[in-house]
Amino acid sequence: MAHRGGERDFQTSARRMGTSLLFQLSVHERELDLVFLDHSYAKPWSAHPDASSARPTRMLFVTPRRQQENTIESDVPIDVETVTSTPVPLYDNQKARSVMNECERHVIFARTDADAPPPPEDWEEHVNRTGWTVAQNKLFNKILKALQSDRLARLANEGACNEPVLRRVAVDKCARRVRQALASVSWDTKLTQWLHTTLVETLSLPMLAAYLDALQTLKGKIPTLIDRMLVSSNTKTGAAGAEALSLLLKRPWDPAVGVLSHNKPSKLPGSPLILIASSGPSSSVFPTSRRHRFWQSQLSCLGKVIPVATHLLNGGNGVGILQCLEHMIGGVRSKVLEVHSHFPHKPVILIGWNTGALVACHVSVMEYVTAVVCLGFPLLTVDGPRGDVDDPLLDMKTPVLFVIGQNSLQCHPEAMEDFREKIRAENSLVVVGGADDNLRISKAKKKSEGLTQSMVDRCIQDEIVDFLTGVLTRTEGHVGSEPRDQDAEKKKKPRDVSRRDLAFEIPERGSRPASPAAKLPASPSGSEDLSSVSSSPTSSPKTRVTTVPLAQKSGQLGSSQLLKRHMQRTEAVLSHKQAQVPISSEPTEEVEKEELRVQLKRHHPSSPLPASKASKRPKIKVSLISQGDVTGGAPEAAGGKPITMTLGQASAGTKELTGLLSTAKSNSSEGGVAASPAPAGVSSSTSPTALHTLQSRLVATSPGSSLPGATSASSLLQGLSFSLQDISGKSSGLPPNSPSGLAAQATSVKLPTPMQSLGAITTGTSTLVRTIPVATTLSSLGTTPGGKPTAIHQLLTNGGLAKLASSLPGLAQISNQASGLKVPTTITLTLRGQPSRITTLSPMASGPAGPEEPTSQALASSSQRLPPAP
Amino acid sequence: MAAEEPRGAFSSAWRHQEMPTKPNYALKLTLEGHTEAVSSVKFSPDGEWLASSSADKVIIIWGAYDGNYEKTLYGHNLEISDVAWSSDSSCLVSASDDKTLKIWDVRSGKCLKTLKGHNDYVFCCNFNPASTLIVSGSFDESVKIWEVKTGKCLKTLTAHSDPVSAVHFNSTGSLIVSGSYDGLCRIWDAASGQCLKTLAVDDNLPVSFVKFSPNGKYILISTLDSTLKLWDYSRGRCLKTYSGHKNEKYCIFSNFSVTGGKWIVSGSEDNLVYIWSIQTKEIVQKLQGHTDVVIAAACHPTENIIASAALENDKTIKLWMSDY
């Protein structure tokens, strides 16, 4: 087995070596891989059972250490003439030079008075400084100095073989200095606008080009501030000039632009789901770093990316680090479970940065995932390096790839080798030369090697692909057939049980006392409490993780988690946006297309929602309850997945609604054995393993309105339950609507046409009730039964229920009624679906391409509704 | 024995390669024209011209092969200490005691730009390979980098505590080396003006001259203890020491001669021109003819021609040629 694996790895690597351009480019830095030099009859490195599972380290851009020469000086032939050949740039030089000079070519756009002769070379003497304030003089001088240094760098680098990279480095530096100068005046709008105008008027063309380059770079980093600064000039130059300028400043140029876009990474085999563990609780104050967002988009080229964000419990008050960590691990873990249950046949890959990497590793010990990728790894702790005998990470069995920076503070390549030796899992290590904890290479490295971060990132990505392809192709071959896998599953099962038991404790211990956000209900009815507790309009991102032991249908002892999550809509939207919107300076075409599509969708005329008005007020609470699978935690594709969407209406206006509600009630009450009578029948007929009972209830938690069936539902239903309290509006009768509630509720009037999945559900006639899974902040729920998770929850979270309703004939009726009532607080939506149709939506049937389209649709709505990011 | 053998073979190979160990330069021409001590001579990169600067405040252009007088460039108010060619041989820059540098158009003989900024004598100057920048060293202890096009000073490097005796760009233009009487050689990043390396010569002997090797791998440092040293600056190691001449007072130019054998050529205060073999450090020839200190020696870029110039008792430039 190992032998086979080794061979395949070899082939993969060899193939990649031939194809991946960047791999080739970096190959001269690699030390000879002894494995590849083996004789054909030699056993592979891992042949011996006791052999370490650490694979040879791979070096990316690591400059080999110079050997100490012991030769006698007089014998060293001295060649003063021969110039060592300069390495060929790793990018298309011509194209790079062309983009490099973009600003110089178009500098004239910036000039306010295009007819006037450009300032002479000795413009500096002609600057009329009379009337300038001290602050103005100071600022101007600072900028001038920055531009002058930039000028020097430009001239010094002229004609150098890697001029584009050197220029990029210099421009970045100049931009930094300009930014510092502007920050020193606190970006005073008046002052910055004055500065911009003055510079445009007085600078000579080459200097102006340098200034534009700096602006272009800053625009990518701080667009709002730069826009504010340019406002005045735009009004003067007129529309054409302003447009040209804004086009020019759109995004900073990158020397590697051609190479990277021509050599796109391909999708990973087996359409894996990539879960990104966050490296800390997210908060609106410290948004995800640009770098992480960029990588998220990069990884989405390889497979479906699901970022798992954790939120500070209780707004971070009184939460210990340990609790926080446990919370994070719990979050990722439940996400993994979720994903498994919805996509039992898709490989799951955990990726994390730094602490996130650690979280990913820990989760991989507890839950089955296909592979783990650690980008940066905090090996060194205050107590010394990890890897002591009691370190749980040593028990890892999941193949893991470590990518660390050579100059990382939290990690050391040599200590890493020691650590790797001890891990039982097959593991690889990639050392990125001159890179820090976040795998960013230093400026000196960029200069000396002629690299840009984008090129390094691509090489890292290639390494990741290389590793994952090896792992995935191996596991793919085994699925279900090989004895080892079955064994693994058998082994996994008992482990799972015990793990789950453990899982109860973690959130309980970790979060219960801390905040309501992760409250473990003492009784199942607690879920109701939660819903009311969390209905504050300003609720900061909260996550609820609740675990409830439930009897398995088959009577076996077992437990499944009832996860209740509370999420704030905007957060989910954000996370999805981050996942989808390219943040990289050089978005791939693919992403651009997607963007375009999104935009198209955005403008797609959608029928006005009859219920839009009506749904403005109600608080929506959606709970998703899914029955855990008895055999292995990952439910087999559920044939029938009953969904109940209940929009609770305080003034139960319609009999129909109440009827539905009662259905839901009875459904819940029957819970453990089968979902509501109607769905039960369906599910049993279609597939006995249909274990998902998903119920979503949109509940108006108006004081007056009671929650029908909520208690019993949550108490009796097995499986996962996600509760989403989207909007914390007041009761219908109460006039004071909190603005935030309203905003949140602005119920996606322009929501794009409903997703196919939903459409499919609704075409049916049988009384199958299907719950829409709701996104939880914790998890970008990749787990929805239909395989179109994000879309659905985006819809929901965006208050798109009404829209959804409108798309369904039956529902439209309801919503119409609701709207007629003017002050409806509760609407019950029942999605009816034909069993057969629903089966097609089961995870098995969902193709790899499935999850994407709805996502973009959902994105359309989300971006549309996205509140200004903090 | 076994260890000896390859070495023997190695050295014999060297001997074979260096078989004609004498360059056999002979005096061809003596150029008279300057009325004061000559301070510097430089061949143009295209090999056509020879420029000489002098204490008589003028620069004279000569034909490099025939030694014919071409033209005189007037403009400086005081003695000129150094002159340098741009890569395309169309421009000259000169450093003068009048605290300025001047950029000259050789064809027209006009001064294009006067670079003002130094507070004391400007002593040395050079173009970068792209000829977009000029670097200058001065008695005001600073090194300045100027933009050729605008004549603006872009950067002032202040890191010497004594007059700067020599400045030079490497072959790619990415580095600047400066030498000073304070006994230091510093290597600067041309793009940022950051000091990358400092080489402290033994005993802080005043550095009288410094320059990069043609490929930029080594630097040749002259100190006022009559030695020339070849440094591998990236490792901070002195590889070769050349001595035998006399250099205790003046900043004497030295050079790499690579057109025939690989030599080091330097003037000397004993009125001779010295030629060493780079590899063996032996003096392979001394050129006799000048009647005063040979302050400068320059090597033609493509032919085996050496130009040497002497101080005020001599005032001549001599061209030496070899059929090596």
Short mmCIF file of C-alpha atoms in Angstrom, two decimals, chain A residues 109-503:
data_model
loop_
_atom_site.label_atom_id
_atom_site.label_comp_id
_atom_site.label_asym_id
_atom_site.label_seq_id
_atom_site.Cartn_x
_atom_site.Cartn_y
_atom_site.Cartn_z
CA PHE A 109 -4.93 61.35 -17.66
CA ALA A 110 -4.11 62.64 -14.29
CA ARG A 111 -3.26 66.09 -15.42
CA THR A 112 -6.01 68.49 -14.66
CA ASP A 113 -5.04 70.85 -17.38
CA ALA A 114 -4.05 68.70 -20.29
CA ASP A 115 -3.45 71.63 -22.59
CA ALA A 116 -0.93 73.40 -20.46
CA PRO A 117 2.67 72.42 -21.02
CA PRO A 118 3.91 69.90 -18.53
CA PRO A 119 6.01 71.29 -15.74
CA PRO A 120 9.67 71.53 -16.63
CA GLU A 121 12.33 69.27 -15.23
CA ASP A 122 13.26 71.84 -12.67
CA TRP A 123 9.66 72.08 -11.56
CA GLU A 124 10.76 72.00 -7.99
CA GLU A 125 12.08 75.53 -8.17
CA HIS A 126 8.85 76.73 -9.69
CA VAL A 127 6.58 75.45 -6.98
CA ASN A 128 4.97 78.46 -5.49
CA ARG A 129 4.79 77.82 -1.82
CA THR A 130 3.45 81.14 -0.76
CA GLY A 131 0.41 80.82 1.37
CA TRP A 132 1.10 77.26 2.33
CA THR A 133 0.56 76.33 5.92
CA VAL A 134 3.17 74.55 7.94
CA ALA A 135 1.20 71.35 7.70
CA GLN A 136 0.96 71.67 3.96
CA ASN A 137 4.67 72.29 3.61
CA LYS A 138 5.46 69.38 5.83
CA LEU A 139 3.19 67.02 4.00
CA PHE A 140 4.39 68.14 0.61
CA ASN A 141 8.01 67.67 1.59
CA LYS A 142 7.35 64.21 2.91
CA ILE A 143 5.66 63.14 -0.27
CA LEU A 144 8.39 64.72 -2.30
CA LYS A 145 11.02 62.80 -0.44
CA ALA A 146 9.17 59.57 -0.98
CA LEU A 147 8.86 60.26 -4.66
CA GLN A 148 12.49 61.18 -4.91
CA SER A 149 13.59 57.91 -3.38
CA ASP A 150 11.29 56.16 -5.74
CA ARG A 151 12.87 58.03 -8.60
CA LEU A 152 16.30 56.92 -7.48
CA ALA A 153 15.17 53.33 -7.29
CA ARG A 154 13.65 53.51 -10.72
CA LEU A 155 16.76 54.91 -12.28
CA ALA A 156 19.05 52.56 -10.45
CA ASN A 157 17.02 49.57 -11.51
CA GLU A 158 16.65 50.63 -15.07
CA GLY A 159 17.67 47.89 -17.40
CA ALA A 160 18.15 45.35 -14.65
CA CYS A 161 17.16 41.84 -15.62
CA ASN A 162 14.40 41.68 -13.04
CA GLU A 163 13.47 45.29 -13.28
CA PRO A 164 9.71 44.70 -12.94
CA VAL A 165 10.12 43.00 -9.60
CA LEU A 166 12.54 45.62 -8.39
CA ARG A 167 10.18 48.30 -9.52
CA ARG A 168 7.31 46.62 -7.75
CA VAL A 169 9.30 46.52 -4.55
CA ALA A 170 10.24 50.15 -4.93
CA VAL A 171 6.69 51.24 -5.68
CA ASP A 172 5.44 49.35 -2.66
CA LYS A 173 7.96 51.17 -0.57
CA CYS A 174 7.02 54.52 -1.99
CA ALA A 175 3.36 53.78 -1.43
CA ARG A 176 4.11 52.92 2.14
CA ARG A 177 5.87 56.19 2.68
CA VAL A 178 3.11 58.17 1.04
CA ARG A 179 0.63 56.38 3.23
CA GLN A 180 2.65 57.16 6.30
CA ALA A 181 2.82 60.79 5.33
CA LEU A 182 -0.90 60.95 4.79
CA ALA A 183 -1.57 59.10 7.98
CA SER A 184 0.52 61.66 9.80
CA VAL A 185 -2.13 64.21 8.98
CA SER A 186 -4.83 61.70 9.87
CA TRP A 187 -5.97 61.62 6.27
CA ASP A 188 -7.42 65.04 6.73
CA THR A 189 -9.76 65.30 3.78
CA LYS A 190 -9.03 68.91 3.03
CA LEU A 191 -5.31 68.47 3.26
CA THR A 192 -5.13 65.31 1.21
CA GLN A 193 -7.30 66.76 -1.48
CA TRP A 194 -5.15 69.84 -1.58
CA LEU A 195 -2.09 67.69 -1.78
CA HIS A 196 -3.40 65.66 -4.65
CA THR A 197 -4.37 68.71 -6.62
CA THR A 198 -1.06 70.41 -5.97
CA LEU A 199 0.94 67.38 -6.90
CA VAL A 200 -0.96 66.85 -10.09
CA GLU A 201 -0.41 70.45 -11.02
CA THR A 202 3.23 70.78 -10.15
CA LEU A 203 4.95 67.44 -10.53
CA SER A 204 6.90 66.72 -13.64
CA LEU A 205 5.56 63.86 -15.67
CA PRO A 206 7.98 61.19 -14.46
CA MET A 207 7.37 62.17 -10.87
CA LEU A 208 3.65 62.27 -11.46
CA ALA A 209 3.82 58.77 -12.87
CA ALA A 210 5.58 57.64 -9.73
CA TYR A 211 2.91 59.32 -7.67
CA LEU A 212 0.18 57.58 -9.62
CA ASP A 213 1.92 54.28 -9.11
CA ALA A 214 1.86 54.90 -5.40
CA LEU A 215 -1.80 55.86 -5.55
CA GLN A 216 -2.58 52.76 -7.54
CA THR A 217 -0.94 50.61 -4.93
CA LEU A 218 -2.70 52.35 -2.09
CA LYS A 219 -6.02 52.17 -3.84
CA GLY A 220 -5.83 48.43 -3.59
CA LYS A 221 -5.29 48.66 0.12
CA ILE A 222 -7.33 51.61 1.28
CA PRO A 223 -9.77 52.38 -1.50
CA THR A 224 -12.10 54.61 0.46
CA LEU A 225 -9.42 56.95 1.69
CA ILE A 226 -7.89 57.28 -1.72
CA ASP A 227 -11.24 57.88 -3.34
CA ARG A 228 -11.94 60.62 -0.87
CA MET A 229 -8.61 62.14 -1.70
CA LEU A 230 -9.29 62.14 -5.42
CA VAL A 231 -12.75 63.61 -5.25
CA SER A 232 -11.76 67.18 -5.85
CA SER A 233 -9.60 66.47 -8.82
CA ASN A 234 -12.26 64.34 -10.40
CA THR A 235 -14.65 67.17 -10.43
CA LYS A 236 -12.13 69.34 -12.16
CA THR A 237 -10.84 66.96 -14.74
CA GLY A 238 -14.21 66.07 -15.97
CA ALA A 239 -15.79 62.73 -16.36
CA ALA A 240 -13.49 61.29 -19.00
CA GLY A 241 -10.31 62.05 -17.17
CA ALA A 242 -11.70 60.86 -13.91
CA GLU A 243 -12.84 57.64 -15.42
CA ALA A 244 -9.53 57.01 -17.08
CA LEU A 245 -7.77 57.73 -13.85
CA SER A 246 -9.96 55.46 -11.84
CA LEU A 247 -9.44 52.77 -14.43
CA LEU A 248 -5.73 53.23 -14.15
CA LEU A 249 -5.85 53.07 -10.41
CA LYS A 250 -8.15 50.11 -10.40
CA ARG A 251 -5.65 47.58 -9.30
CA PRO A 252 -1.94 47.47 -8.74
CA TRP A 253 0.10 45.80 -11.42
CA ASP A 254 1.94 42.61 -10.80
CA PRO A 255 5.00 41.50 -12.73
CA ALA A 256 3.83 37.92 -12.74
CA VAL A 257 0.47 38.73 -14.21
CA GLY A 258 0.92 36.80 -17.42
CA VAL A 259 2.47 33.69 -16.03
CA LEU A 260 -0.05 33.19 -13.30
CA SER A 261 -3.11 33.72 -15.39
CA HIS A 262 -1.83 31.42 -18.08
CA ASN A 263 -1.05 28.64 -15.68
CA LYS A 264 -4.13 28.25 -13.67
CA PRO A 265 -4.31 25.58 -11.05
CA SER A 266 -6.77 22.86 -11.81
CA LYS A 267 -9.43 21.51 -9.53
CA LEU A 268 -8.50 18.76 -7.20
CA PRO A 269 -9.74 15.29 -8.02
CA GLY A 270 -12.75 14.01 -6.16
CA SER A 271 -14.20 17.49 -5.74
CA PRO A 272 -13.16 17.78 -2.13
CA LEU A 273 -14.60 20.24 0.31
CA ILE A 274 -12.02 22.53 1.74
CA LEU A 275 -12.78 23.71 5.23
CA ILE A 276 -10.76 26.65 6.37
CA ALA A 277 -10.38 26.84 10.08
CA SER A 278 -10.06 30.38 11.22
CA SER A 279 -7.06 31.27 13.28
CA GLY A 280 -9.02 33.21 15.78
CA PRO A 281 -12.44 34.37 16.61
CA SER A 282 -13.54 36.76 14.00
CA SER A 283 -14.79 40.11 14.94
CA SER A 284 -15.91 43.10 13.09
CA VAL A 285 -13.12 45.16 14.56
CA PHE A 286 -10.44 42.93 13.16
CA PRO A 287 -11.72 41.61 9.89
CA THR A 288 -10.03 38.70 8.27
CA SER A 289 -6.71 39.73 6.95
CA ARG A 290 -6.48 40.49 3.31
CA ARG A 291 -3.97 37.76 2.95
CA HIS A 292 -6.29 35.13 4.33
CA ARG A 293 -9.10 36.31 2.16
CA PHE A 294 -6.84 36.20 -0.82
CA TRP A 295 -5.84 32.67 -0.02
CA GLN A 296 -9.41 31.71 0.46
CA SER A 297 -10.11 32.78 -3.06
CA GLN A 298 -7.00 31.03 -4.27
CA LEU A 299 -8.06 27.82 -2.67
CA SER A 300 -11.46 28.07 -4.19
CA CYS A 301 -9.73 27.30 -7.48
CA LEU A 302 -9.03 23.86 -6.09
CA GLY A 303 -12.37 22.94 -4.69
CA LYS A 304 -15.32 24.16 -2.78
CA VAL A 305 -14.11 26.31 0.05
CA ILE A 306 -16.02 26.55 3.25
CA PRO A 307 -14.61 29.00 5.72
CA VAL A 308 -15.38 28.19 9.30
CA ALA A 309 -15.47 31.34 11.30
CA THR A 310 -15.85 31.42 15.00
CA HIS A 311 -17.13 34.34 16.85
CA LEU A 312 -16.19 35.71 20.12
CA LEU A 313 -18.38 34.39 22.80
CA ASN A 314 -20.22 36.98 24.67
CA GLY A 315 -18.45 39.70 22.79
CA GLY A 316 -15.20 38.46 24.20
CA ASN A 317 -16.04 39.38 27.73
CA GLY A 318 -14.83 37.02 30.35
CA VAL A 319 -13.88 34.38 27.87
CA GLY A 320 -10.63 32.67 28.50
CA ILE A 321 -8.29 31.70 25.77
CA LEU A 322 -8.85 28.07 26.53
CA GLN A 323 -12.55 28.44 26.22
CA CYS A 324 -12.12 30.31 23.06
CA LEU A 325 -9.91 27.62 21.61
CA GLU A 326 -12.29 24.91 22.64
CA HIS A 327 -15.01 26.89 21.08
CA MET A 328 -13.08 27.15 17.86
CA ILE A 329 -12.24 23.50 17.80
CA GLY A 330 -15.82 22.67 18.57
CA GLY A 331 -16.95 24.88 15.77
CA VAL A 332 -14.70 23.33 13.20
CA ARG A 333 -15.52 19.93 14.45
CA SER A 334 -19.22 20.32 14.21
CA LYS A 335 -18.71 21.72 10.78
CA VAL A 336 -16.80 18.65 9.78
CA LEU A 337 -19.56 16.48 11.13
CA GLU A 338 -22.10 18.48 9.32
CA VAL A 339 -20.26 18.29 6.07
CA HIS A 340 -19.83 14.60 6.49
CA SER A 341 -23.45 14.08 7.15
CA HIS A 342 -24.47 15.96 4.08
CA PHE A 343 -21.74 14.89 1.74
CA PRO A 344 -20.75 11.51 2.96
CA HIS A 345 -18.74 10.74 -0.12
CA LYS A 346 -16.86 13.91 -0.52
CA PRO A 347 -13.42 14.14 0.86
CA VAL A 348 -12.99 16.85 3.41
CA ILE A 349 -9.80 18.80 3.67
CA LEU A 350 -9.00 21.00 6.60
CA ILE A 351 -6.83 24.00 6.03
CA GLY A 352 -5.76 26.50 8.59
CA TRP A 353 -3.39 29.37 9.10
CA ASN A 354 -1.22 29.33 12.18
CA THR A 355 -3.57 28.80 15.10
CA GLY A 356 -6.14 27.69 12.62
CA ALA A 357 -3.69 25.06 11.47
CA LEU A 358 -3.43 23.84 15.00
CA VAL A 359 -7.19 23.76 15.31
CA ALA A 360 -7.38 21.80 12.08
CA CYS A 361 -4.88 19.27 13.37
CA HIS A 362 -6.76 18.83 16.60
CA VAL A 363 -10.00 18.37 14.80
CA SER A 364 -8.42 15.82 12.52
CA VAL A 365 -7.55 13.78 15.56
CA MET A 366 -11.17 13.77 16.62
CA GLU A 367 -13.00 13.57 13.33
CA TYR A 368 -12.30 11.86 10.09
CA VAL A 369 -11.00 14.14 7.42
CA THR A 370 -9.08 13.26 4.31
CA ALA A 371 -6.17 15.60 4.71
CA VAL A 372 -4.95 18.54 6.67
CA VAL A 373 -2.95 21.44 5.34
CA CYS A 374 -1.21 23.69 7.81
CA LEU A 375 -0.16 27.04 6.47
CA GLY A 376 2.28 28.27 8.99
CA PHE A 377 2.38 26.22 12.10
CA PRO A 378 2.86 27.47 15.65
CA LEU A 379 5.30 24.77 16.61
CA LEU A 380 7.10 26.76 19.23
CA THR A 381 5.09 27.53 22.30
CA VAL A 382 5.96 29.20 25.55
CA ASP A 383 6.58 25.74 26.90
CA GLY A 384 8.93 24.85 24.13
CA PRO A 385 8.27 23.09 20.88
CA ARG A 386 5.29 20.84 20.44
CA GLY A 387 5.68 17.15 20.08
CA ASP A 388 6.11 15.99 23.64
CA VAL A 389 4.92 12.51 24.39
CA ASP A 390 1.61 13.78 25.63
CA ASP A 391 0.93 15.91 22.63
CA PRO A 392 -2.34 14.74 21.13
CA LEU A 393 -1.15 15.82 17.72
CA LEU A 394 1.25 12.93 17.62
CA ASP A 395 -1.74 10.64 17.29
CA MET A 396 -2.76 12.25 14.06
CA LYS A 397 -3.46 9.73 11.37
CA THR A 398 -4.62 12.11 8.74
CA PRO A 399 -2.11 12.95 6.04
CA VAL A 400 -0.87 16.39 6.79
CA LEU A 401 1.10 18.97 4.88
CA PHE A 402 2.98 21.66 6.74
CA VAL A 403 3.94 24.76 4.87
CA ILE A 404 6.16 26.96 6.95
CA GLY A 405 8.25 30.02 6.41
CA GLN A 406 11.96 29.77 6.74
CA ASN A 407 12.06 32.85 8.90
CA SER A 408 8.96 32.03 10.84
CA LEU A 409 8.98 33.06 14.46
CA GLN A 410 6.57 30.40 15.59
CA CYS A 411 8.32 27.61 13.88
CA HIS A 412 11.73 26.45 12.99
CA PRO A 413 12.47 24.11 10.09
CA GLU A 414 14.76 21.93 12.14
CA ALA A 415 12.41 21.70 15.11
CA MET A 416 9.73 20.93 12.61
CA GLU A 417 11.70 17.98 11.32
CA ASP A 418 11.90 16.58 14.82
CA PHE A 419 8.22 17.06 15.27
CA ARG A 420 7.40 15.42 11.98
CA GLU A 421 9.42 12.39 12.84
CA LYS A 422 7.13 11.75 15.74
CA ILE A 423 3.84 12.16 14.01
CA ARG A 424 2.23 8.92 13.03
CA ALA A 425 0.43 10.43 10.12
CA GLU A 426 1.97 10.64 6.75
CA ASN A 427 3.24 14.15 6.59
CA SER A 428 5.08 16.50 4.29
CA LEU A 429 6.85 19.72 4.90
CA VAL A 430 7.39 22.61 2.56
CA VAL A 431 9.78 25.31 3.66
CA VAL A 432 9.36 28.62 1.93
CA GLY A 433 12.62 30.46 1.82
CA GLY A 434 12.73 33.85 3.44
CA ALA A 435 9.07 33.72 4.42
CA ASP A 436 7.48 34.65 7.71
CA ASP A 437 4.66 33.10 9.70
CA ASN A 438 2.14 34.11 7.11
CA LEU A 439 4.36 32.81 4.31
CA ARG A 440 5.13 36.28 3.11
CA ILE A 441 8.60 36.59 1.74
CA SER A 442 10.79 39.46 2.72
CA LYS A 443 11.60 42.39 0.52
CA ALA A 444 15.21 41.35 0.32
CA LYS A 445 14.15 37.94 -0.90
CA LYS A 446 11.94 39.48 -3.51
CA LYS A 447 14.81 41.55 -4.72
CA SER A 448 17.47 38.92 -4.71
CA GLU A 449 15.35 36.19 -6.25
CA GLY A 450 13.26 38.34 -8.52
CA LEU A 451 10.06 37.10 -6.96
CA THR A 452 6.74 38.54 -6.06
CA GLN A 453 4.43 37.32 -3.39
CA SER A 454 1.93 36.22 -5.98
CA MET A 455 4.49 33.92 -7.53
CA VAL A 456 5.46 32.47 -4.21
CA ASP A 457 1.82 32.00 -3.32
CA ARG A 458 1.28 30.14 -6.52
CA CYS A 459 4.20 27.87 -5.84
CA ILE A 460 2.84 27.17 -2.40
CA GLN A 461 -0.50 26.45 -3.93
CA ASP A 462 1.15 24.07 -6.36
CA GLU A 463 2.73 22.28 -3.47
CA ILE A 464 -0.62 22.01 -1.77
CA VAL A 465 -2.21 20.68 -4.92
CA ASP A 466 0.63 18.25 -5.32
CA PHE A 467 0.19 16.92 -1.86
CA LEU A 468 -3.58 16.81 -1.92
CA THR A 469 -3.70 15.19 -5.31
CA GLY A 470 -1.55 12.41 -3.98
CA VAL A 471 -3.74 11.94 -0.96
CA LEU A 472 -7.00 12.25 -2.82
CA THR A 473 -6.17 9.91 -5.66
CA ARG A 474 -5.17 7.33 -3.16
CA THR A 475 -8.29 7.64 -1.08
CA GLU A 476 -10.46 7.84 -4.12
CA GLY A 477 -9.31 4.45 -5.25
CA HIS A 478 -10.26 2.94 -1.97
CA VAL A 479 -13.67 4.31 -1.44
CA GLY A 480 -15.90 1.66 -0.14
CA SER A 481 -14.07 -1.18 -1.74
CA GLU A 482 -10.80 -1.62 -0.05
CA PRO A 483 -10.69 -3.47 3.17
CA ARG A 484 -8.64 -0.81 4.76
CA ASP A 485 -11.32 1.72 4.43
CA GLN A 486 -13.89 -0.48 5.94
CA ASP A 487 -11.59 -1.17 8.72
CA ALA A 488 -11.07 2.43 9.13
CA GLU A 489 -14.75 2.97 9.27
CA LYS A 490 -15.22 0.26 11.77
CA LYS A 491 -12.57 1.75 13.83
CA LYS A 492 -13.99 5.08 13.38
CA LYS A 493 -17.38 4.26 14.61
CA PRO A 494 -16.65 3.52 18.20
CA ARG A 495 -14.26 6.33 18.23
CA ASP A 496 -16.93 8.59 16.98
CA VAL A 497 -19.19 7.65 19.75
CA SER A 498 -16.68 8.40 22.34
CA ARG A 499 -15.76 11.54 20.62
CA ARG A 500 -19.21 12.69 20.57
CA ASP A 501 -19.48 12.13 24.22
CA LEU A 502 -16.52 14.30 24.52
CA ALA A 503 -18.16 16.82 22.38
#
